[in-house]
């Protein structure tokens, strides 16, 4: 059985205009396999997302993708919302419209982790990347009424284990949502200095604590430059984050 990320990549290429034969050639897969994934799509007939939920189905790898889940969790904690009213829960992540690659990465992570279909809803200044699925609450138990900074945000034991195994991917999701890489300019004793640094801002003390924990696992030095803002400015620390996060695009 091919991993879900391979299926997601095949569908991404198909959506970008590649024909079935070209997708099969690019991924070194049989033509019939790609046609089955991109045209037939039998999983659409499955009720809900039960057969793709790694928390509920023993047939699914745990997690579906070791890197995509921590990244998606970071995006969700930063700019995400899980609405559970209506026919099925809907995961919504607001991505700044100025960063098309970030929107692509968000959509790809959703597809790899659980989604059978993802929608992009243009809004003022951003794009809401959305996916409905009965089993999103299984994978994002931090959902609840009200704003995140007004309620406790605590990872389940299984989530902590997944993040501890891939803290760089989790940090990338957090910084891609509520963070940035900027060029800092200072003048000391009449001499100008220019250096890069990372900033992460969040009103939730719990989410800020999770960011600090992940940075600690990576060996990244940080400091709080404001009560709701974290700064990473030491050269060696920025170098580490450049490997795991990088600037938005």
mmCIF file of C-alpha atoms in Angstrom:
data_model
loop_
_atom_site.group_PDB
_atom_site.id
_atom_site.type_symbol
_atom_site.label_atom_id
_atom_site.label_comp_id
_atom_site.label_asym_id
_atom_site.label_seq_id
_atom_site.Cartn_x
_atom_site.Cartn_y
_atom_site.Cartn_z
ATOM 1 C CA UNK A 1 0.000 0.000 0.000
ATOM 2 C CA UNK A 2 1.350 3.430 -0.939
ATOM 3 C CA UNK A 3 1.534 6.031 1.862
ATOM 4 C CA UNK A 4 -1.134 8.766 1.885
ATOM 5 C CA UNK A 5 1.387 11.476 1.046
ATOM 6 C CA UNK A 6 2.108 9.777 -2.290
ATOM 7 C CA UNK A 7 -1.602 9.748 -3.124
ATOM 8 C CA UNK A 8 -1.845 13.404 -2.084
ATOM 9 C CA UNK A 9 1.110 14.301 -4.309
ATOM 10 C CA UNK A 10 -0.456 12.490 -7.269
ATOM 11 C CA UNK A 11 -3.708 14.413 -6.824
ATOM 12 C CA UNK A 12 -1.819 17.685 -6.449
ATOM 13 C CA UNK A 13 -0.020 17.114 -9.767
ATOM 14 C CA UNK A 14 -3.303 16.156 -11.419
ATOM 15 C CA UNK A 15 -4.954 19.335 -10.081
ATOM 16 C CA UNK A 16 -2.066 21.364 -11.522
ATOM 17 C CA UNK A 17 -2.815 20.151 -15.037
ATOM 18 C CA UNK A 18 -0.737 16.973 -15.388
ATOM 19 C CA UNK A 19 -2.500 14.129 -17.188
ATOM 20 C CA UNK A 20 -2.675 10.669 -15.621
ATOM 21 C CA UNK A 21 0.229 9.312 -17.646
ATOM 22 C CA UNK A 22 2.471 12.257 -16.726
ATOM 23 C CA UNK A 23 1.651 11.874 -13.028
ATOM 24 C CA UNK A 24 2.381 8.154 -13.171
ATOM 25 C CA UNK A 25 5.707 8.830 -14.899
ATOM 26 C CA UNK A 26 6.682 11.561 -12.414
ATOM 27 C CA UNK A 27 6.007 9.341 -9.396
ATOM 28 C CA UNK A 28 7.107 6.026 -10.972
ATOM 29 C CA UNK A 29 3.677 4.508 -10.447
ATOM 30 C CA UNK A 30 1.434 2.291 -12.606
ATOM 31 C CA UNK A 31 -1.050 4.176 -14.790
ATOM 32 C CA UNK A 32 -4.020 2.280 -13.329
ATOM 33 C CA UNK A 33 -3.002 3.157 -9.770
ATOM 34 C CA UNK A 34 -2.902 6.877 -10.523
ATOM 35 C CA UNK A 35 -6.188 6.705 -12.441
ATOM 36 C CA UNK A 36 -7.770 4.938 -9.464
ATOM 37 C CA UNK A 37 -6.580 7.691 -7.091
ATOM 38 C CA UNK A 38 -7.309 10.725 -9.265
ATOM 39 C CA UNK A 39 -10.385 9.728 -11.264
ATOM 40 C CA UNK A 40 -12.171 6.831 -9.618
ATOM 41 C CA UNK A 41 -11.524 8.091 -6.022
ATOM 42 C CA UNK A 42 -13.416 5.242 -4.270
ATOM 43 C CA UNK A 43 -12.633 6.667 -0.835
ATOM 44 C CA UNK A 44 -15.110 9.473 -1.531
ATOM 45 C CA UNK A 45 -17.831 6.900 -1.054
ATOM 46 C CA UNK A 46 -16.628 6.169 2.473
ATOM 47 C CA UNK A 47 -18.933 7.715 5.039
ATOM 48 C CA UNK A 48 -17.010 10.401 6.920
ATOM 49 C CA UNK A 49 -13.278 10.083 7.486
ATOM 50 C CA UNK A 50 -13.294 6.968 9.678
ATOM 51 C CA UNK A 51 -10.989 4.970 7.430
ATOM 52 C CA UNK A 52 -8.367 7.743 7.392
ATOM 53 C CA UNK A 53 -8.320 8.613 11.104
ATOM 54 C CA UNK A 54 -5.143 7.224 12.677
ATOM 55 C CA UNK A 55 -6.735 7.557 16.108
ATOM 56 C CA UNK A 56 -9.707 5.359 15.245
ATOM 57 C CA UNK A 57 -8.702 2.949 12.479
ATOM 58 C CA UNK A 58 -6.043 0.308 13.213
ATOM 59 C CA UNK A 59 -5.456 0.007 9.459
ATOM 60 C CA UNK A 60 -4.048 3.531 9.220
ATOM 61 C CA UNK A 61 -0.430 4.327 10.057
ATOM 62 C CA UNK A 62 0.192 6.153 13.336
ATOM 63 C CA UNK A 63 0.364 8.950 12.567
ATOM 64 C CA UNK A 64 -0.674 9.179 8.934
ATOM 65 C CA UNK A 65 2.460 11.230 8.277
ATOM 66 C CA UNK A 66 5.086 11.855 11.000
ATOM 67 C CA UNK A 67 5.929 15.357 9.712
ATOM 68 C CA UNK A 68 2.558 16.597 8.421
ATOM 69 C CA UNK A 69 0.627 16.121 11.664
ATOM 70 C CA UNK A 70 2.882 18.240 13.944
ATOM 71 C CA UNK A 71 3.001 20.908 11.231
ATOM 72 C CA UNK A 72 -0.789 20.963 10.878
ATOM 73 C CA UNK A 73 -1.179 21.030 14.664
ATOM 74 C CA UNK A 74 1.069 24.107 14.814
ATOM 75 C CA UNK A 75 -0.962 25.837 12.102
ATOM 76 C CA UNK A 76 -4.193 25.001 13.918
ATOM 77 C CA UNK A 77 -2.992 26.304 17.277
ATOM 78 C CA UNK A 78 -1.878 29.516 15.613
ATOM 79 C CA UNK A 79 -4.556 30.450 13.086
ATOM 80 C CA UNK A 80 -6.965 27.534 13.072
ATOM 81 C CA UNK A 81 -10.525 26.935 14.198
ATOM 82 C CA UNK A 82 -12.547 23.736 14.365
ATOM 83 C CA UNK A 83 -16.278 24.320 14.017
ATOM 84 C CA UNK A 84 -18.264 21.327 15.205
ATOM 85 C CA UNK A 85 -21.796 22.576 14.523
ATOM 86 C CA UNK A 86 -23.667 21.443 11.426
ATOM 87 C CA UNK A 87 -23.485 18.197 9.488
ATOM 88 C CA UNK A 88 -19.776 17.605 10.060
ATOM 89 C CA UNK A 89 -16.916 19.376 11.841
ATOM 90 C CA UNK A 90 -15.057 21.858 9.644
ATOM 91 C CA UNK A 91 -11.378 22.650 10.128
ATOM 92 C CA UNK A 92 -10.553 26.203 9.033
ATOM 93 C CA UNK A 93 -7.048 27.671 8.938
ATOM 94 C CA UNK A 94 -6.612 31.310 7.932
ATOM 95 C CA UNK A 95 -3.540 31.821 5.748
ATOM 96 C CA UNK A 96 -2.308 35.251 4.695
ATOM 97 C CA UNK A 97 -3.036 35.707 0.989
ATOM 98 C CA UNK A 98 0.453 37.121 0.436
ATOM 99 C CA UNK A 99 2.042 33.699 0.994
ATOM 100 C CA UNK A 100 0.790 31.283 -1.710
ATOM 101 C CA UNK A 101 3.315 28.572 -0.808
ATOM 102 C CA UNK A 102 2.070 28.589 2.782
ATOM 103 C CA UNK A 103 -1.477 28.060 1.505
ATOM 104 C CA UNK A 104 -0.261 25.110 -0.588
ATOM 105 C CA UNK A 105 1.569 23.596 2.399
ATOM 106 C CA UNK A 106 -1.501 23.949 4.592
ATOM 107 C CA UNK A 107 -3.727 22.248 2.017
ATOM 108 C CA UNK A 108 -1.221 19.464 1.476
ATOM 109 C CA UNK A 109 -0.937 18.814 5.224
ATOM 110 C CA UNK A 110 -4.720 18.541 5.532
ATOM 111 C CA UNK A 111 -4.881 16.087 2.631
ATOM 112 C CA UNK A 112 -2.082 13.938 3.972
ATOM 113 C CA UNK A 113 -3.374 13.840 7.555
ATOM 114 C CA UNK A 114 -7.096 13.280 7.013
ATOM 115 C CA UNK A 115 -8.956 15.336 4.392
ATOM 116 C CA UNK A 116 -10.454 13.855 1.239
ATOM 117 C CA UNK A 117 -11.172 17.345 -0.085
ATOM 118 C CA UNK A 118 -9.925 20.838 0.759
ATOM 119 C CA UNK A 119 -11.495 24.159 -0.173
ATOM 120 C CA UNK A 120 -9.874 27.573 -0.411
ATOM 121 C CA UNK A 121 -12.247 30.388 0.530
ATOM 122 C CA UNK A 122 -10.893 33.870 -0.335
ATOM 123 C CA UNK A 123 -11.512 36.435 2.384
ATOM 124 C CA UNK A 124 -10.304 39.943 3.067
ATOM 125 C CA UNK A 125 -6.516 39.738 3.327
ATOM 126 C CA UNK A 126 -6.419 35.981 3.725
ATOM 127 C CA UNK A 127 -7.491 32.620 2.357
ATOM 128 C CA UNK A 128 -9.425 30.245 4.600
ATOM 129 C CA UNK A 129 -8.217 26.692 3.912
ATOM 130 C CA UNK A 130 -11.085 24.415 4.928
ATOM 131 C CA UNK A 131 -11.905 20.733 5.202
ATOM 132 C CA UNK A 132 -14.936 19.010 6.663
ATOM 133 C CA UNK A 133 -14.661 15.631 8.353
ATOM 134 C CA UNK A 134 -16.293 13.802 11.230
ATOM 135 C CA UNK A 135 -12.925 12.758 12.641
ATOM 136 C CA UNK A 136 -11.119 16.107 12.825
ATOM 137 C CA UNK A 137 -12.013 16.384 16.546
ATOM 138 C CA UNK A 138 -10.220 13.053 17.129
ATOM 139 C CA UNK A 139 -6.974 14.567 15.857
ATOM 140 C CA UNK A 140 -7.446 18.067 17.298
ATOM 141 C CA UNK A 141 -8.847 17.605 20.801
ATOM 142 C CA UNK A 142 -7.915 21.208 21.700
ATOM 143 C CA UNK A 143 -11.103 22.454 20.034
ATOM 144 C CA UNK A 144 -13.706 24.101 22.222
ATOM 145 C CA UNK A 145 -15.987 27.117 22.556
ATOM 146 C CA UNK A 146 -14.469 30.558 22.709
ATOM 147 C CA UNK A 147 -11.028 31.897 21.857
ATOM 148 C CA UNK A 148 -7.964 29.760 22.511
ATOM 149 C CA UNK A 149 -6.339 32.278 24.840
ATOM 150 C CA UNK A 150 -9.454 32.245 27.031
ATOM 151 C CA UNK A 151 -9.342 28.505 27.745
ATOM 152 C CA UNK A 152 -6.672 25.927 28.604
ATOM 153 C CA UNK A 153 -4.718 24.460 25.682
ATOM 154 C CA UNK A 154 -3.051 21.217 26.728
ATOM 155 C CA UNK A 155 -1.701 18.526 24.406
ATOM 156 C CA UNK A 156 -2.793 14.944 24.915
ATOM 157 C CA UNK A 157 -0.034 12.474 25.801
ATOM 158 C CA UNK A 158 -0.056 11.006 22.283
ATOM 159 C CA UNK A 159 0.242 14.499 20.794
ATOM 160 C CA UNK A 160 3.188 15.362 23.016
ATOM 161 C CA UNK A 161 4.932 12.190 21.863
ATOM 162 C CA UNK A 162 4.398 13.069 18.201
ATOM 163 C CA UNK A 163 5.608 16.650 18.680
ATOM 164 C CA UNK A 164 8.617 15.524 20.738
ATOM 165 C CA UNK A 165 9.614 13.269 17.837
ATOM 166 C CA UNK A 166 9.313 16.124 15.269
ATOM 167 C CA UNK A 167 9.626 19.458 17.141
ATOM 168 C CA UNK A 168 10.939 21.225 14.046
ATOM 169 C CA UNK A 169 7.768 20.512 12.083
ATOM 170 C CA UNK A 170 5.629 21.680 15.002
ATOM 171 C CA UNK A 171 7.662 24.885 15.331
ATOM 172 C CA UNK A 172 7.347 25.441 11.577
ATOM 173 C CA UNK A 173 3.556 25.294 11.856
ATOM 174 C CA UNK A 174 3.548 27.746 14.759
ATOM 175 C CA UNK A 175 5.878 30.242 13.065
ATOM 176 C CA UNK A 176 4.085 29.897 9.723
ATOM 177 C CA UNK A 177 0.853 30.884 11.461
ATOM 178 C CA UNK A 178 1.694 33.385 14.189
ATOM 179 C CA UNK A 179 5.376 34.038 13.545
ATOM 180 C CA UNK A 180 7.751 35.611 11.077
ATOM 181 C CA UNK A 181 11.404 35.951 10.098
ATOM 182 C CA UNK A 182 12.459 39.589 9.965
ATOM 183 C CA UNK A 183 15.595 41.653 9.431
ATOM 184 C CA UNK A 184 16.478 43.623 12.531
ATOM 185 C CA UNK A 185 18.416 46.886 12.222
ATOM 186 C CA UNK A 186 20.064 48.513 15.231
ATOM 187 C CA UNK A 187 22.602 51.275 15.774
ATOM 188 C CA UNK A 188 25.140 51.031 18.597
ATOM 189 C CA UNK A 189 27.783 53.659 19.222
ATOM 190 C CA UNK A 190 27.123 55.141 15.817
ATOM 191 C CA UNK A 191 27.558 51.855 14.002
ATOM 192 C CA UNK A 192 24.704 50.044 12.256
ATOM 193 C CA UNK A 193 24.069 46.326 12.580
ATOM 194 C CA UNK A 194 21.734 44.169 10.511
ATOM 195 C CA UNK A 195 20.786 40.630 11.543
ATOM 196 C CA UNK A 196 17.860 38.233 11.075
ATOM 197 C CA UNK A 197 15.603 37.104 13.875
ATOM 198 C CA UNK A 198 12.395 35.156 14.368
ATOM 199 C CA UNK A 199 9.337 36.429 16.231
ATOM 200 C CA UNK A 200 6.364 34.450 17.493
ATOM 201 C CA UNK A 201 3.303 36.154 18.976
ATOM 202 C CA UNK A 202 0.286 34.551 20.627
ATOM 203 C CA UNK A 203 -2.125 35.690 23.321
ATOM 204 C CA UNK A 204 -2.398 32.181 24.814
ATOM 205 C CA UNK A 205 0.141 31.509 27.566
ATOM 206 C CA UNK A 206 -0.359 27.771 26.982
ATOM 207 C CA UNK A 207 0.417 27.982 23.248
ATOM 208 C CA UNK A 208 3.394 30.219 23.986
ATOM 209 C CA UNK A 209 4.584 27.575 26.430
ATOM 210 C CA UNK A 210 4.293 24.880 23.761
ATOM 211 C CA UNK A 211 6.384 27.009 21.409
ATOM 212 C CA UNK A 212 9.023 27.463 24.095
ATOM 213 C CA UNK A 213 9.003 23.703 24.760
ATOM 214 C CA UNK A 214 9.503 22.873 21.069
ATOM 215 C CA UNK A 215 12.335 25.390 20.776
ATOM 216 C CA UNK A 216 13.960 23.838 23.836
ATOM 217 C CA UNK A 217 13.812 20.413 22.195
ATOM 218 C CA UNK A 218 15.604 21.923 19.190
ATOM 219 C CA UNK A 219 18.226 23.577 21.380
ATOM 220 C CA UNK A 220 17.100 27.041 20.238
ATOM 221 C CA UNK A 221 17.694 29.949 22.626
ATOM 222 C CA UNK A 222 14.798 32.380 22.955
ATOM 223 C CA UNK A 223 13.636 35.296 25.086
ATOM 224 C CA UNK A 224 10.339 37.046 25.692
ATOM 225 C CA UNK A 225 10.572 40.553 24.217
ATOM 226 C CA UNK A 226 6.954 41.258 25.222
ATOM 227 C CA UNK A 227 4.436 39.381 27.401
ATOM 228 C CA UNK A 228 2.821 37.902 24.268
ATOM 229 C CA UNK A 229 5.874 37.780 21.982
ATOM 230 C CA UNK A 230 8.923 35.543 21.766
ATOM 231 C CA UNK A 231 12.168 36.442 19.992
ATOM 232 C CA UNK A 232 14.931 34.231 18.589
ATOM 233 C CA UNK A 233 17.923 36.380 17.675
ATOM 234 C CA UNK A 234 21.161 34.568 18.486
ATOM 235 C CA UNK A 235 23.012 33.640 15.315
ATOM 236 C CA UNK A 236 23.258 29.908 16.057
ATOM 237 C CA UNK A 237 19.586 29.767 17.103
ATOM 238 C CA UNK A 238 18.459 31.530 13.912
ATOM 239 C CA UNK A 239 20.545 29.067 11.892
ATOM 240 C CA UNK A 240 18.707 26.146 13.491
ATOM 241 C CA UNK A 241 15.295 27.694 12.797
ATOM 242 C CA UNK A 242 16.324 28.415 9.217
ATOM 243 C CA UNK A 243 16.738 24.654 8.784
ATOM 244 C CA UNK A 244 13.337 23.851 10.268
ATOM 245 C CA UNK A 245 11.189 26.911 9.536
ATOM 246 C CA UNK A 246 12.575 29.452 7.087
ATOM 247 C CA UNK A 247 10.800 32.610 5.899
ATOM 248 C CA UNK A 248 7.201 32.517 4.733
ATOM 249 C CA UNK A 249 6.571 32.532 1.005
#
